[in-house]
mmCIF file of C-alpha atoms in Angstrom:
data_model
loop_
_atom_site.group_PDB
_atom_site.id
_atom_site.type_symbol
_atom_site.label_atom_id
_atom_site.label_comp_id
_atom_site.label_asym_id
_atom_site.label_seq_id
_atom_site.Cartn_x
_atom_site.Cartn_y
_atom_site.Cartn_z
ATOM 1 C CA MET A 1 75.361 105.851 127.303
ATOM 2 C CA ALA A 2 72.370 105.763 124.976
ATOM 3 C CA ILE A 3 73.279 105.016 121.915
ATOM 4 C CA THR A 4 70.152 106.355 119.308
ATOM 5 C CA HIS A 5 69.930 105.814 115.557
ATOM 6 C CA GLY A 6 69.912 108.692 113.456
ATOM 7 C CA LEU A 7 69.727 111.964 114.691
ATOM 8 C CA PRO A 8 66.388 113.218 117.195
ATOM 9 C CA ALA A 9 63.928 115.615 116.259
ATOM 10 C CA GLY A 10 65.171 118.821 118.157
ATOM 11 C CA PHE A 11 68.481 117.850 118.494
ATOM 12 C CA ASN A 12 70.009 120.892 119.801
ATOM 13 C CA SER A 13 74.124 121.015 119.510
ATOM 14 C CA ASP A 14 74.712 123.576 122.333
ATOM 15 C CA ALA A 15 73.051 120.801 125.222
ATOM 16 C CA TYR A 16 77.561 119.702 124.294
ATOM 17 C CA ASP A 17 80.179 120.723 125.649
ATOM 18 C CA VAL A 18 82.265 117.902 123.304
ATOM 19 C CA MET A 19 81.501 116.696 120.015
ATOM 20 C CA VAL A 20 83.300 113.208 118.854
ATOM 21 C CA VAL A 21 83.439 112.494 114.880
ATOM 22 C CA GLY A 22 83.188 108.243 115.339
ATOM 23 C CA ALA A 23 82.808 106.113 117.452
ATOM 24 C CA GLY A 24 86.304 104.122 116.840
ATOM 25 C CA TYR A 25 89.333 104.151 119.541
ATOM 26 C CA ALA A 26 90.125 107.917 119.247
ATOM 27 C CA GLY A 27 86.644 109.663 119.174
ATOM 28 C CA SER A 28 86.578 106.571 122.587
ATOM 29 C CA VAL A 29 89.215 107.204 124.448
ATOM 30 C CA VAL A 30 88.677 111.446 124.627
ATOM 31 C CA ALA A 31 84.912 110.927 124.886
ATOM 32 C CA ARG A 32 85.500 109.014 127.835
ATOM 33 C CA ARG A 33 88.078 110.899 129.641
ATOM 34 C CA MET A 34 86.303 114.306 129.116
ATOM 35 C CA ALA A 35 82.748 113.100 130.271
ATOM 36 C CA GLU A 36 84.161 111.081 133.693
ATOM 37 C CA THR A 37 87.011 114.237 133.960
ATOM 38 C CA CYS A 38 85.456 117.075 132.721
ATOM 39 C CA ASN A 39 81.930 116.170 134.021
ATOM 40 C CA SER A 40 81.267 117.243 129.829
ATOM 41 C CA LYS A 41 78.195 116.851 128.467
ATOM 42 C CA VAL A 42 79.965 114.104 125.473
ATOM 43 C CA ALA A 43 77.732 113.736 121.383
ATOM 44 C CA ILE A 44 79.710 110.902 119.182
ATOM 45 C CA ILE A 45 78.611 111.331 115.373
ATOM 46 C CA GLU A 46 79.376 107.714 113.848
ATOM 47 C CA ARG A 47 78.480 107.692 110.294
ATOM 48 C CA ARG A 48 78.453 103.796 110.673
ATOM 49 C CA GLY A 49 75.745 101.439 112.027
ATOM 50 C CA HIS A 50 77.508 100.117 115.156
ATOM 51 C CA ILE A 51 80.867 101.680 117.664
ATOM 52 C CA ALA A 52 84.281 100.178 117.936
ATOM 53 C CA GLY A 53 84.893 101.793 114.603
ATOM 54 C CA ASN A 54 87.175 99.317 112.766
ATOM 55 C CA ALA A 55 87.895 96.976 115.602
ATOM 56 C CA TYR A 56 84.427 96.051 115.269
ATOM 57 C CA ASP A 57 83.361 92.422 116.158
ATOM 58 C CA ARG A 58 80.053 90.069 115.585
ATOM 59 C CA ILE A 59 79.339 86.318 116.442
ATOM 60 C CA ASP A 60 78.532 85.180 112.122
ATOM 61 C CA GLU A 61 75.925 82.818 111.072
ATOM 62 C CA ALA A 62 77.664 79.771 112.424
ATOM 63 C CA GLY A 63 78.451 81.463 115.623
ATOM 64 C CA VAL A 64 81.547 81.897 115.700
ATOM 65 C CA LEU A 65 82.879 85.746 116.336
ATOM 66 C CA ILE A 66 84.397 87.653 113.758
ATOM 67 C CA HIS A 67 86.634 90.931 113.389
ATOM 68 C CA GLU A 68 85.170 92.378 110.454
ATOM 69 C CA TYR A 69 87.640 95.142 109.227
ATOM 70 C CA GLY A 70 89.889 92.631 109.288
ATOM 71 C CA PRO A 71 92.039 91.143 111.606
ATOM 72 C CA HIS A 72 93.018 93.171 114.865
ATOM 73 C CA ILE A 73 96.213 92.276 117.287
ATOM 74 C CA TYR A 74 96.542 93.685 121.092
ATOM 75 C CA HIS A 75 99.468 94.193 121.476
ATOM 76 C CA THR A 76 101.751 97.150 123.189
ATOM 77 C CA VAL A 77 104.753 97.965 125.497
ATOM 78 C CA ASN A 78 103.248 101.739 126.765
ATOM 79 C CA ASP A 79 102.391 100.898 130.188
ATOM 80 C CA ARG A 80 99.193 103.523 130.293
ATOM 81 C CA VAL A 81 97.832 102.476 127.852
ATOM 82 C CA HIS A 82 97.601 99.556 129.048
ATOM 83 C CA GLU A 83 96.002 100.022 131.736
ATOM 84 C CA PHE A 84 93.395 102.786 130.486
ATOM 85 C CA LEU A 85 92.196 99.710 127.932
ATOM 86 C CA SER A 86 92.834 96.905 131.497
ATOM 87 C CA ARG A 87 89.184 98.811 132.803
ATOM 88 C CA PHE A 88 86.957 98.268 130.230
ATOM 89 C CA THR A 89 88.235 94.374 129.464
ATOM 90 C CA GLU A 90 89.355 91.285 130.643
ATOM 91 C CA TRP A 91 92.682 90.519 128.636
ATOM 92 C CA THR A 92 93.588 86.684 127.180
ATOM 93 C CA GLY A 93 97.028 84.879 126.718
ATOM 94 C CA TYR A 94 97.228 84.886 123.188
ATOM 95 C CA GLN A 95 100.408 85.733 121.190
ATOM 96 C CA HIS A 96 100.351 86.275 117.577
ATOM 97 C CA LYS A 97 102.280 83.680 115.508
ATOM 98 C CA VAL A 98 101.551 84.565 112.042
ATOM 99 C CA ARG A 99 103.684 81.910 109.102
ATOM 100 C CA ALA A 100 104.298 82.640 105.464
ATOM 101 C CA ASN A 101 103.218 80.074 102.755
ATOM 102 C CA ILE A 102 106.303 79.898 100.887
ATOM 103 C CA HIS A 103 105.889 77.125 97.553
ATOM 104 C CA GLY A 104 103.876 75.284 100.208
ATOM 105 C CA GLN A 105 106.268 75.226 103.329
ATOM 106 C CA LEU A 106 105.186 77.590 106.009
ATOM 107 C CA MET A 107 107.284 79.591 107.727
ATOM 108 C CA PRO A 108 107.452 81.271 110.829
ATOM 109 C CA VAL A 109 107.881 85.342 110.046
ATOM 110 C CA PRO A 110 109.480 87.323 110.962
ATOM 111 C CA PHE A 111 112.155 84.928 109.135
ATOM 112 C CA ASN A 112 113.931 83.420 112.673
ATOM 113 C CA HIS A 113 116.167 79.861 113.214
ATOM 114 C CA THR A 114 113.305 77.589 112.380
ATOM 115 C CA SER A 115 112.411 79.580 108.704
ATOM 116 C CA LEU A 116 115.788 79.206 107.797
ATOM 117 C CA LYS A 117 116.328 75.704 108.669
ATOM 118 C CA LEU A 118 113.058 74.888 106.166
ATOM 119 C CA ALA A 119 114.722 76.868 103.278
ATOM 120 C CA PHE A 120 118.078 75.327 103.289
ATOM 121 C CA GLY A 121 116.749 72.716 105.393
ATOM 122 C CA GLU A 122 118.492 71.481 108.129
ATOM 123 C CA GLU A 123 122.215 71.498 107.962
ATOM 124 C CA ARG A 124 122.868 74.474 105.645
ATOM 125 C CA GLY A 125 120.349 76.172 107.139
ATOM 126 C CA GLU A 126 121.717 75.962 110.721
ATOM 127 C CA LYS A 127 125.568 77.259 108.867
ATOM 128 C CA LEU A 128 123.852 79.610 108.258
ATOM 129 C CA TYR A 129 122.287 80.966 111.545
ATOM 130 C CA GLN A 130 125.201 79.902 113.219
ATOM 131 C CA LYS A 131 126.937 82.879 111.437
ATOM 132 C CA LEU A 132 123.868 84.739 112.465
ATOM 133 C CA VAL A 133 124.358 84.026 115.456
ATOM 134 C CA SER A 134 128.510 85.242 115.786
ATOM 135 C CA THR A 135 127.496 88.589 112.890
ATOM 136 C CA PHE A 136 125.222 89.483 115.120
ATOM 137 C CA GLY A 137 124.501 88.007 118.433
ATOM 138 C CA GLU A 138 120.723 86.270 119.632
ATOM 139 C CA ASN A 139 117.505 87.155 120.019
ATOM 140 C CA VAL A 140 118.089 90.351 118.114
ATOM 141 C CA LYS A 141 116.231 91.648 114.901
ATOM 142 C CA VAL A 142 118.240 92.397 111.927
ATOM 143 C CA PRO A 143 117.403 94.446 109.002
ATOM 144 C CA ILE A 144 118.552 92.681 105.630
ATOM 145 C CA MET A 145 120.497 95.959 104.973
ATOM 146 C CA GLU A 146 122.625 95.037 108.013
ATOM 147 C CA LEU A 147 123.407 91.694 106.319
ATOM 148 C CA ARG A 148 124.353 92.705 102.571
ATOM 149 C CA GLU A 149 126.065 95.666 104.716
ATOM 150 C CA GLN A 150 128.658 92.459 105.505
ATOM 151 C CA ASN A 151 130.332 91.334 102.352
ATOM 152 C CA ASP A 152 129.626 88.520 103.802
ATOM 153 C CA SER A 153 128.003 86.139 100.311
ATOM 154 C CA GLU A 154 125.868 83.634 102.633
ATOM 155 C CA LEU A 155 124.154 86.832 104.481
ATOM 156 C CA GLU A 156 123.506 88.459 101.731
ATOM 157 C CA GLU A 157 121.853 84.740 100.233
ATOM 158 C CA ILE A 158 119.614 84.331 103.765
ATOM 159 C CA ALA A 159 118.695 88.742 102.959
ATOM 160 C CA ASP A 160 117.926 87.843 98.743
ATOM 161 C CA TYR A 161 115.569 84.929 100.059
ATOM 162 C CA VAL A 162 114.326 86.964 101.773
ATOM 163 C CA TYR A 163 113.646 89.789 100.007
ATOM 164 C CA GLU A 164 112.138 87.188 96.885
ATOM 165 C CA ASN A 165 110.102 84.679 99.062
ATOM 166 C CA VAL A 166 108.670 86.932 101.858
ATOM 167 C CA PHE A 167 108.619 90.987 101.102
ATOM 168 C CA LEU A 168 108.642 91.378 97.166
ATOM 169 C CA HIS A 169 105.431 89.720 96.071
ATOM 170 C CA TYR A 170 103.578 90.488 99.378
ATOM 171 C CA THR A 171 104.571 94.348 98.871
ATOM 172 C CA MET A 172 103.705 94.079 94.851
ATOM 173 C CA LYS A 173 100.196 92.999 95.853
ATOM 174 C CA GLN A 174 99.974 94.803 99.276
ATOM 175 C CA TRP A 175 100.620 98.693 97.757
ATOM 176 C CA GLY A 176 99.847 97.585 93.690
ATOM 177 C CA LYS A 177 103.737 98.287 93.189
ATOM 178 C CA THR A 178 106.377 97.122 90.764
ATOM 179 C CA PRO A 179 109.720 95.960 92.656
ATOM 180 C CA ASP A 180 111.274 99.480 90.976
ATOM 181 C CA GLN A 181 108.209 101.763 92.533
ATOM 182 C CA ILE A 182 109.751 99.908 95.939
ATOM 183 C CA ASP A 183 111.205 102.078 97.753
ATOM 184 C CA LYS A 184 114.710 100.330 98.941
ATOM 185 C CA SER A 185 114.676 102.128 101.896
ATOM 186 C CA ILE A 186 111.624 100.357 103.049
ATOM 187 C CA THR A 187 113.277 97.011 100.929
ATOM 188 C CA GLY A 188 115.856 97.627 103.786
ATOM 189 C CA ARG A 189 114.301 97.202 106.868
ATOM 190 C CA VAL A 190 113.043 94.020 106.094
ATOM 191 C CA PRO A 191 114.085 91.736 109.175
ATOM 192 C CA VAL A 192 115.405 88.181 109.828
ATOM 193 C CA PHE A 193 115.313 87.157 114.157
ATOM 194 C CA VAL A 194 118.092 85.581 115.293
ATOM 195 C CA GLY A 195 116.508 83.089 117.435
ATOM 196 C CA ASP A 196 113.289 80.599 117.930
ATOM 197 C CA ASP A 197 110.497 82.920 119.431
ATOM 198 C CA ASP A 198 107.259 83.137 116.744
ATOM 199 C CA ARG A 199 105.786 85.599 117.793
ATOM 200 C CA TYR A 200 104.906 88.119 116.055
ATOM 201 C CA PHE A 201 105.088 90.817 118.651
ATOM 202 C CA PRO A 202 108.069 89.321 120.838
ATOM 203 C CA THR A 203 109.177 92.166 122.369
ATOM 204 C CA ALA A 204 105.271 93.723 123.285
ATOM 205 C CA THR A 205 105.897 93.832 127.254
ATOM 206 C CA HIS A 206 101.298 93.526 127.158
ATOM 207 C CA GLN A 207 99.449 91.362 124.384
ATOM 208 C CA GLY A 208 96.447 89.670 124.122
ATOM 209 C CA MET A 209 93.237 89.400 123.095
ATOM 210 C CA PRO A 210 89.895 91.024 124.795
ATOM 211 C CA ALA A 211 88.574 88.703 126.260
ATOM 212 C CA GLU A 212 84.753 89.637 125.444
ATOM 213 C CA GLY A 213 85.760 91.575 122.244
ATOM 214 C CA TYR A 214 86.409 94.229 121.085
ATOM 215 C CA THR A 215 82.658 95.500 120.474
ATOM 216 C CA LYS A 216 82.565 94.965 123.615
ATOM 217 C CA LEU A 217 85.253 97.187 125.388
ATOM 218 C CA PHE A 218 84.513 100.120 123.386
ATOM 219 C CA GLU A 219 80.949 99.318 125.421
ATOM 220 C CA ASN A 220 82.558 99.653 128.648
ATOM 221 C CA MET A 221 84.245 102.577 127.217
ATOM 222 C CA LEU A 222 81.264 103.977 126.679
ATOM 223 C CA ASP A 223 79.166 103.001 129.291
ATOM 224 C CA HIS A 224 78.803 106.515 131.313
ATOM 225 C CA ASP A 225 75.959 108.902 131.774
ATOM 226 C CA LEU A 226 77.164 111.613 129.902
ATOM 227 C CA ILE A 227 78.598 110.296 126.601
ATOM 228 C CA ASP A 228 74.977 110.319 124.032
ATOM 229 C CA VAL A 229 75.689 108.559 120.933
ATOM 230 C CA PHE A 230 74.379 108.728 117.211
ATOM 231 C CA LEU A 231 75.014 106.062 114.872
ATOM 232 C CA ASP A 232 73.866 105.944 110.794
ATOM 233 C CA VAL A 233 74.259 109.865 111.109
ATOM 234 C CA ASP A 234 76.755 111.639 108.759
ATOM 235 C CA VAL A 235 78.501 114.440 110.053
ATOM 236 C CA ARG A 236 78.679 116.589 106.811
ATOM 237 C CA ASP A 237 75.111 116.746 107.094
ATOM 238 C CA ILE A 238 74.800 118.904 110.783
ATOM 239 C CA MET A 239 78.351 120.448 110.250
ATOM 240 C CA ASP A 240 80.503 122.674 107.888
ATOM 241 C CA VAL A 241 83.830 123.520 109.003
ATOM 242 C CA SER A 242 85.138 127.084 108.246
ATOM 243 C CA GLU A 243 88.924 128.501 108.580
ATOM 244 C CA SER A 244 88.107 129.827 112.047
ATOM 245 C CA SER A 245 84.412 128.754 113.478
ATOM 246 C CA VAL A 246 83.149 125.345 113.217
ATOM 247 C CA VAL A 247 78.650 125.188 112.768
ATOM 248 C CA VAL A 248 76.308 122.806 113.342
ATOM 249 C CA CYS A 249 72.649 123.008 113.067
ATOM 250 C CA GLY A 250 73.027 125.945 111.478
ATOM 251 C CA LYS A 251 74.555 127.121 114.072
ATOM 252 C CA PRO A 252 78.026 128.717 115.419
ATOM 253 C CA TYR A 253 79.546 125.450 117.846
ATOM 254 C CA VAL A 254 81.816 126.283 120.660
ATOM 255 C CA GLY A 255 82.731 123.936 122.337
ATOM 256 C CA GLU A 256 85.445 121.545 121.312
ATOM 257 C CA VAL A 257 85.170 119.285 118.022
ATOM 258 C CA VAL A 258 86.864 115.898 117.998
ATOM 259 C CA TYR A 259 86.950 114.540 114.209
ATOM 260 C CA THR A 260 88.343 111.277 113.353
ATOM 261 C CA GLY A 261 86.670 110.643 110.235
ATOM 262 C CA PRO A 262 88.396 111.558 106.396
ATOM 263 C CA LEU A 263 90.022 115.303 106.115
ATOM 264 C CA ASP A 264 89.672 115.504 102.743
ATOM 265 C CA GLU A 265 85.877 114.089 102.369
ATOM 266 C CA LEU A 266 85.259 116.355 105.396
ATOM 267 C CA PHE A 267 84.856 119.330 102.751
ATOM 268 C CA ARG A 268 84.182 117.327 99.609
ATOM 269 C CA LEU A 269 87.028 116.390 98.482
ATOM 270 C CA ASP A 270 87.556 120.250 96.590
ATOM 271 C CA LEU A 271 91.438 119.785 96.306
ATOM 272 C CA GLY A 272 91.550 115.990 95.356
ATOM 273 C CA ALA A 273 91.217 112.984 97.251
ATOM 274 C CA LEU A 274 93.856 111.556 99.691
ATOM 275 C CA PRO A 275 94.970 108.516 98.643
ATOM 276 C CA TYR A 276 94.199 105.151 100.277
ATOM 277 C CA ARG A 277 94.573 101.126 99.623
ATOM 278 C CA THR A 278 91.788 99.539 101.114
ATOM 279 C CA LEU A 279 90.815 95.581 101.197
ATOM 280 C CA ASP A 280 87.922 93.354 100.071
ATOM 281 C CA MET A 281 87.806 91.256 102.354
ATOM 282 C CA GLN A 282 85.832 87.365 101.687
ATOM 283 C CA PHE A 283 84.877 85.608 104.207
ATOM 284 C CA GLU A 284 84.249 81.402 104.160
ATOM 285 C CA THR A 285 82.588 80.028 106.730
ATOM 286 C CA LEU A 286 84.500 75.865 106.800
ATOM 287 C CA ASP A 287 82.506 72.783 107.982
ATOM 288 C CA GLN A 288 86.286 72.002 110.251
ATOM 289 C CA ASP A 289 87.250 72.470 113.812
ATOM 290 C CA GLN A 290 90.335 74.800 112.243
ATOM 291 C CA PHE A 291 92.313 75.199 108.877
ATOM 292 C CA GLN A 292 95.515 76.009 109.569
ATOM 293 C CA PRO A 293 98.126 76.165 112.659
ATOM 294 C CA VAL A 294 98.248 79.371 113.538
ATOM 295 C CA GLY A 295 95.863 82.953 112.827
ATOM 296 C CA THR A 296 97.662 85.036 110.228
ATOM 297 C CA VAL A 297 99.258 82.890 106.925
ATOM 298 C CA ASN A 298 100.778 85.398 104.219
ATOM 299 C CA TYR A 299 101.121 84.417 101.343
ATOM 300 C CA THR A 300 103.823 86.071 99.805
ATOM 301 C CA VAL A 301 104.592 84.365 96.742
ATOM 302 C CA SER A 302 101.719 83.229 95.157
ATOM 303 C CA GLU A 303 98.122 83.943 95.291
ATOM 304 C CA ASP A 304 96.236 86.940 94.688
ATOM 305 C CA PHE A 305 94.717 87.609 98.148
ATOM 306 C CA THR A 306 97.429 88.274 100.583
ATOM 307 C CA ARG A 307 97.038 86.354 104.058
ATOM 308 C CA ILE A 308 94.372 84.131 105.513
ATOM 309 C CA THR A 309 93.316 84.996 108.276
ATOM 310 C CA GLU A 310 90.989 82.503 111.367
ATOM 311 C CA PHE A 311 89.682 83.964 113.616
ATOM 312 C CA LYS A 312 89.140 80.834 116.479
ATOM 313 C CA ASN A 313 92.599 80.792 116.552
ATOM 314 C CA MET A 314 93.337 84.017 117.619
ATOM 315 C CA THR A 315 90.331 84.246 119.932
ATOM 316 C CA GLY A 316 90.490 81.174 121.678
ATOM 317 C CA GLN A 317 86.704 80.643 121.406
ATOM 318 C CA VAL A 318 85.186 77.053 120.958
ATOM 319 C CA VAL A 319 83.159 76.448 118.022
ATOM 320 C CA LEU A 320 82.696 72.571 117.651
ATOM 321 C CA GLY A 321 82.725 71.180 113.454
ATOM 322 C CA LYS A 322 83.280 75.515 112.477
ATOM 323 C CA THR A 323 85.589 77.232 111.707
ATOM 324 C CA THR A 324 85.424 81.380 109.704
ATOM 325 C CA ILE A 325 88.507 82.387 107.780
ATOM 326 C CA MET A 326 88.706 85.536 105.540
ATOM 327 C CA ARG A 327 91.091 86.282 102.443
ATOM 328 C CA GLU A 328 91.881 89.897 101.687
ATOM 329 C CA TYR A 329 92.561 91.111 98.266
ATOM 330 C CA PRO A 330 94.293 94.920 98.468
ATOM 331 C CA GLN A 331 93.264 97.488 95.969
ATOM 332 C CA ALA A 332 93.100 101.135 95.173
ATOM 333 C CA TYR A 333 90.644 103.065 97.742
ATOM 334 C CA VAL A 334 87.808 104.882 95.883
ATOM 335 C CA PRO A 335 85.970 108.255 96.852
ATOM 336 C CA GLU A 336 82.227 107.699 98.869
ATOM 337 C CA SER A 337 81.930 104.790 97.016
ATOM 338 C CA GLY A 338 81.722 102.732 100.099
ATOM 339 C CA GLN A 339 85.243 101.296 100.524
ATOM 340 C CA THR A 340 86.981 101.148 103.743
ATOM 341 C CA PRO A 341 90.234 103.697 103.534
ATOM 342 C CA TYR A 342 92.811 100.917 105.204
ATOM 343 C CA TYR A 343 95.913 102.618 104.911
ATOM 344 C CA ALA A 344 97.129 106.156 103.686
ATOM 345 C CA ILE A 345 99.573 105.895 100.566
ATOM 346 C CA LEU A 346 102.352 107.743 102.464
ATOM 347 C CA GLU A 347 104.272 109.626 98.954
ATOM 348 C CA PRO A 348 105.066 113.494 99.040
ATOM 349 C CA GLU A 349 103.120 114.890 96.887
ATOM 350 C CA ASN A 350 100.034 113.186 98.864
ATOM 351 C CA GLN A 351 101.249 114.275 102.316
ATOM 352 C CA GLU A 352 101.634 117.880 100.629
ATOM 353 C CA LEU A 353 97.682 117.652 99.587
ATOM 354 C CA TYR A 354 96.681 116.374 102.848
ATOM 355 C CA CYS A 355 98.832 120.195 105.170
ATOM 356 C CA LYS A 356 96.734 121.917 102.202
ATOM 357 C CA TYR A 357 93.119 120.212 104.290
ATOM 358 C CA ARG A 358 94.809 120.363 107.645
ATOM 359 C CA ASP A 359 95.875 124.100 107.168
ATOM 360 C CA ARG A 360 92.020 124.633 106.426
ATOM 361 C CA VAL A 361 91.263 123.676 110.003
ATOM 362 C CA ALA A 362 94.893 125.429 111.640
ATOM 363 C CA GLY A 363 93.133 127.973 112.876
ATOM 364 C CA VAL A 364 89.938 126.797 114.270
ATOM 365 C CA LEU A 365 90.718 126.162 117.605
ATOM 366 C CA ASN A 366 88.233 124.253 119.436
ATOM 367 C CA PHE A 367 88.473 121.766 116.366
ATOM 368 C CA HIS A 368 90.857 118.703 116.402
ATOM 369 C CA PRO A 369 92.147 116.249 114.017
ATOM 370 C CA ALA A 370 92.860 112.444 115.790
ATOM 371 C CA GLY A 371 93.996 109.348 114.727
ATOM 372 C CA ARG A 372 94.857 107.809 111.566
ATOM 373 C CA LEU A 373 92.061 109.205 108.971
ATOM 374 C CA ALA A 374 92.260 112.573 110.221
ATOM 375 C CA GLU A 375 95.958 113.191 110.644
ATOM 376 C CA TYR A 376 96.140 110.721 107.384
ATOM 377 C CA ARG A 377 99.430 108.186 108.585
ATOM 378 C CA TYR A 378 98.610 104.355 110.046
ATOM 379 C CA TYR A 379 98.752 103.801 113.801
ATOM 380 C CA ASP A 380 98.322 100.547 115.784
ATOM 381 C CA MET A 381 95.781 100.143 117.519
ATOM 382 C CA ASP A 382 97.998 101.220 120.944
ATOM 383 C CA GLY A 383 99.366 104.599 118.939
ATOM 384 C CA VAL A 384 96.217 105.893 118.156
ATOM 385 C CA VAL A 385 95.082 105.498 121.694
ATOM 386 C CA ALA A 386 98.860 107.321 122.843
ATOM 387 C CA SER A 387 97.885 109.491 121.054
ATOM 388 C CA ALA A 388 94.342 110.240 121.931
ATOM 389 C CA LEU A 389 95.372 109.687 126.094
ATOM 390 C CA GLU A 390 97.632 113.288 124.830
ATOM 391 C CA LEU A 391 94.809 114.947 123.133
ATOM 392 C CA SER A 392 92.522 114.510 126.067
ATOM 393 C CA ASP A 393 95.090 115.934 128.786
ATOM 394 C CA GLU A 394 95.134 118.538 126.207
ATOM 395 C CA LEU A 395 91.694 119.628 126.912
ATOM 396 C CA ILE A 396 91.579 118.749 129.765
ATOM 397 C CA ALA A 397 94.234 120.839 131.085
ATOM 398 C CA ASN A 398 92.243 123.679 128.762
ATOM 399 C CA GLN A 399 89.790 123.467 131.070
ATOM 400 C CA SER A 400 91.315 123.486 134.164
#
């Protein structure tokens, strides 16, 4: 892998069989597979000054490994995804746990047996838990909608508590919505876990953290003689996409193009901007070994931030006398402002606008939108890797 900041003089796109826009999961997975499976020469064009996309991590001034764009917790039930990524990293045994700060009391999320006893008291909480067990069985997730459907006042009380104290105010902060604007079908899916397992991903067969960090994972994935990475390059300065072709550096490009950026920004927002939520992430280094008992604490009924992440709790890194935490403040995304678009707002009118952008490239047979931005959807890490593996399967099949 060769990494260059900026495009060199005389850059020739014709020297590459594949051009990938974006060095995050979607782009890097496709780049690696095309290079090693098809012997394709691949150019990765990345607007930022680093690889790894939003999974990028780095050592801060205190010596703590932080996730620059917010916490990334690896978990999957997909064996193919796990086998592919495990070629490029060892994994720690980290099991993610989340607490909700509810009026100063830290309770497990999803709401479980322990949470019930903390919320309702030891005796009454146990009674309510036994009613859940007798109704639904143990070690199952039950949406609060199902609690309400039982026409039982005690189960409705649990549903009301979880809705009000775990879901409502947190969601209002996260999405900038009032209660009447929150889709009731989403509200009803908020779960209660009938059991004692307090892991956030109890059914994930594979979970942990990359032993040397996410950036190192990407360095290993892109470490191939046929992959060149060009950082600090805005692809819009060199690429134009029409309804039938791709032009790079003023010449038609006939190789494959895998585009992982926002489609609306590729077309200079000429049909309007696709709305997102972004996050103002504020990091703070503290002169203490540990700030909170778990990696993530959600502030569900107080504060104007949504959660605090403590990175050492997730990575297992030992840095004596120092820890770095991060608070997340959600806000509306302003296009072309330097903010990071994190969460697509999947309202019908926004999806309709996305389809108009997508229709523009539908006839460009060598142009492939991939990943959460180009597809205007939400992916967990394993989901975007799975999607990229499937796309590369198709591209590989077309080469044979």
